[in-house]
mmCIF file of C-alpha atoms in Angstrom:
data_model
loop_
_atom_site.group_PDB
_atom_site.id
_atom_site.type_symbol
_atom_site.label_atom_id
_atom_site.label_comp_id
_atom_site.label_asym_id
_atom_site.label_seq_id
_atom_site.Cartn_x
_atom_site.Cartn_y
_atom_site.Cartn_z
ATOM 1 C CA MET Z 1 165.067 175.086 102.129
ATOM 2 C CA ALA Z 2 167.697 176.532 99.772
ATOM 3 C CA HIS Z 3 166.710 174.015 97.102
ATOM 4 C CA THR Z 4 163.045 175.013 97.373
ATOM 5 C CA PHE Z 5 164.012 178.690 97.283
ATOM 6 C CA PHE Z 6 165.837 178.300 93.969
ATOM 7 C CA ILE Z 7 163.057 176.182 92.438
ATOM 8 C CA ALA Z 8 160.557 178.910 93.327
ATOM 9 C CA LEU Z 9 162.889 181.649 92.095
ATOM 10 C CA THR Z 10 163.450 179.846 88.783
ATOM 11 C CA ALA Z 11 159.710 179.346 88.340
ATOM 12 C CA ILE Z 12 158.812 183.004 88.978
ATOM 13 C CA LEU Z 13 161.639 184.253 86.749
ATOM 14 C CA SER Z 14 160.482 181.995 83.910
ATOM 15 C CA VAL Z 15 156.980 183.432 84.294
ATOM 16 C CA LEU Z 16 158.359 186.979 84.126
ATOM 17 C CA CYS Z 17 160.377 186.088 81.028
ATOM 18 C CA VAL Z 18 157.229 185.015 79.182
ATOM 19 C CA ILE Z 19 155.509 188.234 80.253
ATOM 20 C CA GLY Z 20 158.582 190.182 79.119
ATOM 21 C CA PHE Z 21 158.480 188.549 75.674
ATOM 22 C CA ALA Z 22 154.843 189.589 75.349
ATOM 23 C CA ILE Z 23 155.666 193.188 76.302
ATOM 24 C CA LEU Z 24 158.477 193.193 73.741
ATOM 25 C CA MET Z 25 156.200 191.894 70.996
ATOM 26 C CA ARG Z 26 153.585 194.526 71.789
ATOM 27 C CA ARG Z 27 156.064 197.399 72.120
ATOM 28 C CA THR Z 28 157.727 196.557 68.816
ATOM 29 C CA GLY Z 29 154.356 196.405 67.075
ATOM 30 C CA ARG Z 30 154.678 192.734 66.108
ATOM 31 C CA ILE Z 31 151.398 191.918 67.889
ATOM 32 C CA GLY Z 32 148.744 194.622 68.001
ATOM 33 C CA PRO Z 33 145.932 195.193 70.502
ATOM 34 C CA GLU Z 34 143.370 193.709 68.116
ATOM 35 C CA VAL Z 35 144.391 190.216 69.303
ATOM 36 C CA ASP Z 36 143.652 190.906 72.975
ATOM 37 C CA LYS Z 37 139.954 190.053 72.998
ATOM 38 C CA PRO Z 38 140.260 186.860 70.874
ATOM 39 C CA VAL Z 39 143.192 185.643 73.004
ATOM 40 C CA PHE Z 40 141.238 186.336 76.197
ATOM 41 C CA ARG Z 41 138.285 184.337 74.874
ATOM 42 C CA LEU Z 42 140.611 181.515 73.778
ATOM 43 C CA VAL Z 43 142.124 181.296 77.269
ATOM 44 C CA MET Z 44 138.868 181.561 79.211
ATOM 45 C CA ASP Z 45 136.623 179.450 76.989
ATOM 46 C CA LEU Z 46 139.009 176.702 75.861
ATOM 47 C CA LEU Z 47 142.555 176.544 77.226
ATOM 48 C CA PHE Z 48 141.893 177.065 80.943
ATOM 49 C CA PRO Z 49 138.879 174.698 81.010
ATOM 50 C CA CYS Z 50 141.044 172.049 79.310
ATOM 51 C CA LEU Z 51 143.828 172.548 81.864
ATOM 52 C CA ILE Z 52 141.362 172.247 84.747
ATOM 53 C CA PHE Z 53 139.716 169.141 83.249
ATOM 54 C CA ASP Z 54 143.106 167.515 82.607
ATOM 55 C CA LYS Z 55 144.349 168.062 86.172
ATOM 56 C CA ILE Z 56 141.139 167.343 88.095
ATOM 57 C CA ILE Z 57 140.148 164.216 86.181
ATOM 58 C CA LYS Z 58 143.493 162.584 87.048
ATOM 59 C CA THR Z 59 143.673 163.393 90.753
ATOM 60 C CA ASP Z 60 142.698 161.107 93.607
ATOM 61 C CA ALA Z 61 142.903 163.941 96.151
ATOM 62 C CA PHE Z 62 139.128 164.121 96.584
ATOM 63 C CA ALA Z 63 139.123 160.772 98.345
ATOM 64 C CA GLU Z 64 139.831 163.088 101.297
ATOM 65 C CA VAL Z 65 136.499 164.925 101.601
ATOM 66 C CA GLN Z 66 138.271 167.880 103.193
ATOM 67 C CA ASN Z 67 140.154 168.476 99.940
ATOM 68 C CA LEU Z 68 136.820 169.079 98.244
ATOM 69 C CA TRP Z 69 134.974 171.568 100.471
ATOM 70 C CA LEU Z 70 137.692 173.395 102.444
ATOM 71 C CA PRO Z 71 139.860 174.863 99.618
ATOM 72 C CA PRO Z 72 137.045 176.989 98.090
ATOM 73 C CA LEU Z 73 136.273 178.432 101.522
ATOM 74 C CA ILE Z 74 139.937 179.250 102.086
ATOM 75 C CA GLY Z 75 140.252 180.854 98.639
ATOM 76 C CA PHE Z 76 137.250 183.092 99.360
ATOM 77 C CA ALA Z 77 138.307 183.841 102.949
ATOM 78 C CA MET Z 78 141.789 184.996 101.889
ATOM 79 C CA THR Z 79 140.210 187.686 99.726
ATOM 80 C CA ALA Z 80 137.757 188.717 102.451
ATOM 81 C CA VAL Z 81 140.458 189.111 105.127
ATOM 82 C CA ALA Z 82 142.775 191.040 102.804
ATOM 83 C CA LEU Z 83 139.862 193.278 101.818
ATOM 84 C CA LEU Z 84 139.247 194.237 105.444
ATOM 85 C CA ILE Z 85 142.938 194.986 105.956
ATOM 86 C CA GLY Z 86 142.993 197.020 102.732
ATOM 87 C CA PHE Z 87 140.051 199.082 103.930
ATOM 88 C CA ALA Z 88 141.784 199.665 107.277
ATOM 89 C CA VAL Z 89 144.928 200.926 105.533
ATOM 90 C CA SER Z 90 142.909 203.151 103.193
ATOM 91 C CA ARG Z 91 141.494 204.938 106.246
ATOM 92 C CA LEU Z 92 144.961 206.158 107.225
ATOM 93 C CA PRO Z 93 145.755 209.827 106.453
ATOM 94 C CA SER Z 94 146.035 210.454 102.718
ATOM 95 C CA SER Z 95 149.444 212.067 103.290
ATOM 96 C CA LYS Z 96 150.712 208.586 104.186
ATOM 97 C CA THR Z 97 148.870 206.459 101.619
ATOM 98 C CA GLY Z 98 148.491 208.772 98.602
ATOM 99 C CA LEU Z 99 144.785 207.853 98.528
ATOM 100 C CA THR Z 100 142.656 210.999 98.507
ATOM 101 C CA THR Z 101 139.272 210.081 97.030
ATOM 102 C CA ALA Z 102 136.719 207.435 97.991
ATOM 103 C CA LYS Z 103 137.171 205.835 94.555
ATOM 104 C CA GLN Z 104 140.933 205.510 95.080
ATOM 105 C CA LYS Z 105 140.406 203.971 98.522
ATOM 106 C CA ARG Z 106 137.901 201.443 97.220
ATOM 107 C CA THR Z 107 140.195 200.553 94.327
ATOM 108 C CA PHE Z 108 143.180 200.087 96.638
ATOM 109 C CA ALA Z 109 141.238 197.782 98.978
ATOM 110 C CA ALA Z 110 139.881 195.752 96.063
ATOM 111 C CA CYS Z 111 143.307 195.358 94.437
ATOM 112 C CA VAL Z 112 145.244 194.294 97.542
ATOM 113 C CA SER Z 113 142.505 191.820 98.440
ATOM 114 C CA LEU Z 114 143.004 189.551 95.442
ATOM 115 C CA ILE Z 115 146.039 187.318 95.111
ATOM 116 C CA ASN Z 116 147.462 186.199 91.799
ATOM 117 C CA TYR Z 117 145.499 182.951 91.958
ATOM 118 C CA GLY Z 118 145.944 181.520 88.456
ATOM 119 C CA TYR Z 119 148.736 182.476 86.097
ATOM 120 C CA VAL Z 120 151.660 182.175 88.537
ATOM 121 C CA PRO Z 121 150.550 179.597 91.160
ATOM 122 C CA ILE Z 122 149.725 176.904 88.588
ATOM 123 C CA PRO Z 123 153.169 176.722 86.910
ATOM 124 C CA LEU Z 124 154.795 177.269 90.302
ATOM 125 C CA ALA Z 125 152.929 174.334 91.864
ATOM 126 C CA ALA Z 126 153.834 172.192 88.847
ATOM 127 C CA ALA Z 127 157.520 173.069 89.299
ATOM 128 C CA LEU Z 128 157.542 172.498 93.063
ATOM 129 C CA PHE Z 129 155.479 169.283 93.018
ATOM 130 C CA PRO Z 130 156.076 167.580 89.654
ATOM 131 C CA ASN Z 131 153.855 164.578 88.944
ATOM 132 C CA ASP Z 132 151.888 165.220 92.151
ATOM 133 C CA ASN Z 133 148.304 165.031 90.944
ATOM 134 C CA ARG Z 134 146.890 165.391 94.461
ATOM 135 C CA THR Z 135 148.399 168.827 95.107
ATOM 136 C CA MET Z 136 147.493 170.079 91.629
ATOM 137 C CA GLY Z 137 143.983 168.708 92.060
ATOM 138 C CA VAL Z 138 143.458 170.688 95.275
ATOM 139 C CA LEU Z 139 144.710 173.897 93.675
ATOM 140 C CA PHE Z 140 141.627 174.284 91.475
ATOM 141 C CA PRO Z 141 138.942 174.160 94.208
ATOM 142 C CA MET Z 142 140.897 176.935 95.946
ATOM 143 C CA TYR Z 143 141.019 178.723 92.588
ATOM 144 C CA LEU Z 144 137.212 178.430 92.527
ATOM 145 C CA GLY Z 145 136.907 180.239 95.857
ATOM 146 C CA ALA Z 146 139.189 183.037 94.662
ATOM 147 C CA GLU Z 147 137.289 183.321 91.373
ATOM 148 C CA ILE Z 148 133.955 183.677 93.178
ATOM 149 C CA SER Z 149 135.459 186.407 95.370
ATOM 150 C CA VAL Z 150 136.444 188.371 92.237
ATOM 151 C CA TRP Z 151 132.908 188.696 90.942
ATOM 152 C CA THR Z 152 131.419 189.395 94.355
ATOM 153 C CA LEU Z 153 133.705 191.034 96.919
ATOM 154 C CA VAL Z 154 136.151 192.713 94.527
ATOM 155 C CA ILE Z 155 133.537 194.001 92.081
ATOM 156 C CA PHE Z 156 131.155 195.204 94.789
ATOM 157 C CA THR Z 157 134.019 197.045 96.509
ATOM 158 C CA MET Z 158 135.034 198.897 93.347
ATOM 159 C CA LEU Z 159 131.447 199.811 92.563
ATOM 160 C CA GLY Z 160 130.738 200.874 96.124
ATOM 161 C CA LYS Z 161 127.464 198.958 95.911
ATOM 162 C CA ILE Z 162 126.062 195.529 95.132
ATOM 163 C CA ASP Z 163 125.358 195.206 91.415
ATOM 164 C CA SER Z 164 123.310 192.196 90.308
ATOM 165 C CA LYS Z 165 124.908 192.307 86.850
ATOM 166 C CA SER Z 166 128.302 191.197 88.172
ATOM 167 C CA TRP Z 167 126.908 187.793 89.177
ATOM 168 C CA LYS Z 168 126.632 186.775 85.522
ATOM 169 C CA HIS Z 169 130.444 186.621 85.346
ATOM 170 C CA LEU Z 170 130.375 183.600 87.651
ATOM 171 C CA ILE Z 171 129.203 181.633 84.636
ATOM 172 C CA ASN Z 172 132.513 181.294 82.830
ATOM 173 C CA GLY Z 173 134.696 178.571 81.351
ATOM 174 C CA PRO Z 174 136.999 177.845 84.335
ATOM 175 C CA ILE Z 175 134.191 177.744 86.915
ATOM 176 C CA LEU Z 176 132.023 175.514 84.715
ATOM 177 C CA ALA Z 177 135.011 173.206 84.136
ATOM 178 C CA ILE Z 178 135.528 172.831 87.897
ATOM 179 C CA ILE Z 179 131.835 172.314 88.630
ATOM 180 C CA LEU Z 180 131.472 169.665 85.903
ATOM 181 C CA THR Z 181 134.781 167.835 86.328
ATOM 182 C CA VAL Z 182 134.805 167.407 90.115
ATOM 183 C CA PRO Z 183 131.593 165.285 90.139
ATOM 184 C CA LEU Z 184 132.973 163.252 87.233
ATOM 185 C CA ASN Z 185 136.170 162.650 89.185
ATOM 186 C CA LEU Z 186 134.139 161.541 92.211
ATOM 187 C CA LEU Z 187 132.105 159.133 90.097
ATOM 188 C CA ILE Z 188 135.204 157.582 88.578
ATOM 189 C CA ASN Z 189 137.097 157.223 91.875
ATOM 190 C CA ALA Z 190 134.040 155.933 93.743
ATOM 191 C CA SER Z 191 133.897 152.960 91.352
ATOM 192 C CA PHE Z 192 130.384 153.943 90.372
ATOM 193 C CA PHE Z 193 131.108 152.446 86.974
ATOM 194 C CA PRO Z 194 132.157 148.810 86.688
ATOM 195 C CA SER Z 195 135.826 148.211 85.903
ATOM 196 C CA SER Z 196 134.868 146.692 82.540
ATOM 197 C CA PHE Z 197 133.505 150.118 81.528
ATOM 198 C CA PHE Z 198 136.990 151.650 81.688
ATOM 199 C CA VAL Z 199 138.624 148.661 80.036
ATOM 200 C CA HIS Z 200 136.397 149.003 76.984
ATOM 201 C CA CYS Z 201 135.744 152.747 76.898
ATOM 202 C CA LYS Z 202 139.060 154.320 77.845
ATOM 203 C CA PRO Z 203 140.879 153.321 74.626
ATOM 204 C CA GLY Z 204 138.034 154.923 72.684
ATOM 205 C CA ILE Z 205 138.485 158.311 74.368
ATOM 206 C CA GLU Z 206 142.287 158.367 74.623
ATOM 207 C CA PHE Z 207 142.426 160.704 71.631
ATOM 208 C CA PHE Z 208 140.066 163.127 73.421
ATOM 209 C CA LEU Z 209 142.060 163.050 76.669
ATOM 210 C CA ALA Z 210 145.286 163.599 74.708
ATOM 211 C CA ALA Z 211 143.781 166.605 72.905
ATOM 212 C CA VAL Z 212 142.540 168.119 76.172
ATOM 213 C CA HIS Z 213 145.980 167.593 77.724
ATOM 214 C CA GLN Z 214 147.739 169.339 74.841
ATOM 215 C CA LEU Z 215 145.363 172.303 74.969
ATOM 216 C CA GLY Z 216 145.728 172.483 78.749
ATOM 217 C CA GLN Z 217 149.509 172.630 78.402
ATOM 218 C CA ALA Z 218 149.097 175.792 76.327
ATOM 219 C CA ALA Z 219 146.882 177.548 78.895
ATOM 220 C CA ILE Z 220 149.562 179.063 81.112
ATOM 221 C CA PRO Z 221 151.989 180.293 78.392
ATOM 222 C CA VAL Z 222 149.176 181.919 76.413
ATOM 223 C CA SER Z 223 147.685 183.399 79.598
ATOM 224 C CA LEU Z 224 151.041 184.912 80.519
ATOM 225 C CA LEU Z 225 151.325 186.415 77.054
ATOM 226 C CA MET Z 226 147.919 187.999 77.619
ATOM 227 C CA VAL Z 227 149.153 189.440 80.935
ATOM 228 C CA GLY Z 228 152.185 190.900 79.172
ATOM 229 C CA PHE Z 229 149.995 192.533 76.521
ATOM 230 C CA THR Z 230 147.852 194.118 79.249
ATOM 231 C CA ILE Z 231 150.836 195.417 81.219
ATOM 232 C CA SER Z 232 152.393 196.847 78.072
ATOM 233 C CA GLU Z 233 149.296 198.961 77.452
ATOM 234 C CA LEU Z 234 149.500 200.370 80.978
ATOM 235 C CA ILE Z 235 153.163 201.380 81.004
ATOM 236 C CA HIS Z 236 153.372 205.124 80.331
ATOM 237 C CA PHE Z 237 156.630 206.367 81.802
ATOM 238 C CA GLU Z 238 155.861 210.083 81.618
ATOM 239 C CA GLU Z 239 152.560 209.601 83.411
ATOM 240 C CA ILE Z 240 154.167 207.420 86.073
ATOM 241 C CA LYS Z 241 156.945 209.958 86.568
ATOM 242 C CA SER Z 242 154.460 212.822 87.024
ATOM 243 C CA ARG Z 243 152.778 211.073 89.977
ATOM 244 C CA LEU Z 244 155.791 209.187 91.329
ATOM 245 C CA LYS Z 245 155.629 210.577 94.871
ATOM 246 C CA THR Z 246 151.967 209.660 95.347
ATOM 247 C CA SER Z 247 152.395 206.317 93.584
ATOM 248 C CA ALA Z 248 155.294 205.365 95.843
ATOM 249 C CA LYS Z 249 153.118 205.775 98.954
ATOM 250 C CA THR Z 250 150.347 203.624 97.511
ATOM 251 C CA ALA Z 251 152.871 201.035 96.313
ATOM 252 C CA PHE Z 252 154.500 200.879 99.740
ATOM 253 C CA TRP Z 253 151.236 200.058 101.514
ATOM 254 C CA SER Z 254 150.256 197.603 98.799
ATOM 255 C CA CYS Z 255 153.432 195.612 99.417
ATOM 256 C CA ILE Z 256 152.993 195.804 103.205
ATOM 257 C CA VAL Z 257 149.452 194.410 103.021
ATOM 258 C CA ARG Z 258 149.933 191.847 100.264
ATOM 259 C CA LEU Z 259 153.508 190.621 100.730
ATOM 260 C CA LEU Z 260 154.000 191.029 104.470
ATOM 261 C CA ILE Z 261 150.764 190.970 106.470
ATOM 262 C CA MET Z 262 148.721 188.610 104.271
ATOM 263 C CA SER Z 263 151.641 186.308 103.476
ATOM 264 C CA ALA Z 264 152.433 185.945 107.178
ATOM 265 C CA LEU Z 265 148.763 185.347 108.063
ATOM 266 C CA VAL Z 266 148.086 182.754 105.357
ATOM 267 C CA ILE Z 267 151.306 180.801 105.910
ATOM 268 C CA THR Z 268 150.754 180.831 109.681
ATOM 269 C CA ALA Z 269 147.235 179.502 109.072
ATOM 270 C CA ALA Z 270 148.683 176.795 106.813
ATOM 271 C CA VAL Z 271 151.000 175.667 109.607
ATOM 272 C CA PHE Z 272 148.327 175.425 112.310
ATOM 273 C CA LEU Z 273 145.150 174.613 110.378
ATOM 274 C CA PRO Z 274 144.163 170.950 110.850
ATOM 275 C CA CYS Z 275 143.943 170.034 107.172
ATOM 276 C CA THR Z 276 145.622 167.815 104.588
ATOM 277 C CA LEU Z 277 149.162 168.362 103.373
ATOM 278 C CA GLU Z 278 147.878 169.224 99.885
ATOM 279 C CA ILE Z 279 145.784 172.103 101.251
ATOM 280 C CA LYS Z 280 148.711 173.357 103.330
ATOM 281 C CA ARG Z 281 150.992 173.350 100.273
ATOM 282 C CA ILE Z 282 148.552 175.338 98.143
ATOM 283 C CA MET Z 283 147.962 177.781 101.007
ATOM 284 C CA VAL Z 284 151.707 178.419 101.192
ATOM 285 C CA ILE Z 285 151.892 179.055 97.451
ATOM 286 C CA TYR Z 286 148.823 181.302 97.458
ATOM 287 C CA GLY Z 287 149.997 183.143 100.569
ATOM 288 C CA ALA Z 288 153.284 184.034 98.899
ATOM 289 C CA MET Z 289 151.621 185.559 95.828
ATOM 290 C CA GLY Z 290 151.543 189.223 94.953
ATOM 291 C CA ALA Z 291 148.369 191.009 93.862
ATOM 292 C CA ALA Z 292 146.472 189.753 90.817
ATOM 293 C CA ILE Z 293 146.585 191.810 87.632
ATOM 294 C CA LEU Z 294 142.881 191.308 86.845
ATOM 295 C CA PRO Z 295 141.697 194.225 89.057
ATOM 296 C CA ILE Z 296 143.585 196.642 86.777
ATOM 297 C CA VAL Z 297 141.298 195.600 83.936
ATOM 298 C CA LEU Z 298 138.225 195.551 86.187
ATOM 299 C CA SER Z 299 138.906 199.069 87.464
ATOM 300 C CA LYS Z 300 138.218 200.425 83.975
ATOM 301 C CA HIS Z 301 134.774 198.871 83.807
ATOM 302 C CA TYR Z 302 133.519 198.913 87.399
ATOM 303 C CA ASN Z 303 133.973 202.508 88.566
ATOM 304 C CA GLY Z 304 137.496 202.021 89.908
ATOM 305 C CA ASN Z 305 140.615 204.164 89.508
ATOM 306 C CA PRO Z 306 142.970 202.551 86.936
ATOM 307 C CA GLN Z 307 146.001 204.572 88.070
ATOM 308 C CA THR Z 308 145.574 203.453 91.680
ATOM 309 C CA ALA Z 309 145.019 199.889 90.487
ATOM 310 C CA PHE Z 310 148.218 200.021 88.430
ATOM 311 C CA ASP Z 311 150.289 201.388 91.333
ATOM 312 C CA THR Z 312 148.847 198.838 93.751
ATOM 313 C CA VAL Z 313 149.161 195.757 91.585
ATOM 314 C CA VAL Z 314 152.400 196.270 89.654
ATOM 315 C CA SER Z 315 154.457 197.235 92.722
ATOM 316 C CA SER Z 316 153.299 194.112 94.546
ATOM 317 C CA MET Z 317 153.904 191.945 91.494
ATOM 318 C CA LEU Z 318 157.454 193.231 90.967
ATOM 319 C CA LEU Z 319 158.523 192.943 94.602
ATOM 320 C CA SER Z 320 157.077 189.439 94.797
ATOM 321 C CA VAL Z 321 159.917 188.258 92.564
ATOM 322 C CA ILE Z 322 162.225 188.736 95.551
ATOM 323 C CA VAL Z 323 159.843 187.958 98.404
ATOM 324 C CA LEU Z 324 157.900 184.999 96.948
ATOM 325 C CA PRO Z 325 160.752 182.420 96.944
ATOM 326 C CA PHE Z 326 161.537 183.273 100.581
ATOM 327 C CA TRP Z 327 157.938 182.850 101.739
ATOM 328 C CA ILE Z 328 157.486 179.586 99.831
ATOM 329 C CA ALA Z 329 160.736 178.069 101.086
ATOM 330 C CA THR Z 330 159.939 179.124 104.659
ATOM 331 C CA GLY Z 331 156.297 178.018 104.484
ATOM 332 C CA LEU Z 332 157.014 174.581 103.000
ATOM 333 C CA LYS Z 333 159.714 173.986 105.599
ATOM 334 C CA LEU Z 334 157.302 174.882 108.426
ATOM 335 C CA ILE Z 335 154.436 172.675 107.250
ATOM 336 C CA ASN Z 336 156.794 169.731 106.728
ATOM 337 C CA SER Z 337 158.556 170.075 110.091
#
């Protein structure tokens, strides 16, 4: 358990270091905000799809049918359950939560509902389970469920209504990569093609697979740099200081929901749910995560409250540095016992 704890701690600290380098580069003016949109497009349209293709095409995890259909449902359900809990907390007296307006309450519920399902879990899973293509393969179907929940549950909550325009965001690089690569993986592993096909064709596409692998390796570092750039733009110490008392209340409840209640629920479900070991492992990793940073960006464009989003997300993210290794070490010990 101690060994797992320190692996998880090292992984999360390395992630924070990359984010810190990005903040430093932005704060010193070495990299300006004009790169944000091109970098975002690079990550979403090329690097992340390559990472997903590289990991899914190599896995044999989908020989277990459960590894194919259950993870997306779990990824979506985790957001839905957390959303209900977030709404329940937002109904508490504003003197306890710091949430006074309907917009703030909706933003809080939306932000605590979504785990950090991409930038941290992927390198963390790679560190905890090196060369385990089955576990990494299962991670992305669960990622798919979380991604769908972003553009449905999270967006609709911030808006306070169902907006048909948000559905168009489901057509993006990572989701398309999952949808296209999983059937290809199934075809390959089902021996649909004769063995002679691979003998003759694989050498001809080795260069393509190598290129995809190299681009996929760059996905997480560049994504973390993008996260650091975003956080840097949101750090305004004078503004934070002026609303510190209110922010502290919101931050407290964010950490209670995301890092205590939801972590305990998801890891308990991982222990007792009758599913494969790969699904249990990814559930433990996802359950230990803090809130995702994406809702901070979404709050600006979908009628949310950016200040509430910042207080909710950043507090959870910072505290997760301490809490995450404990939950992962405990969860992995329980599912393996």
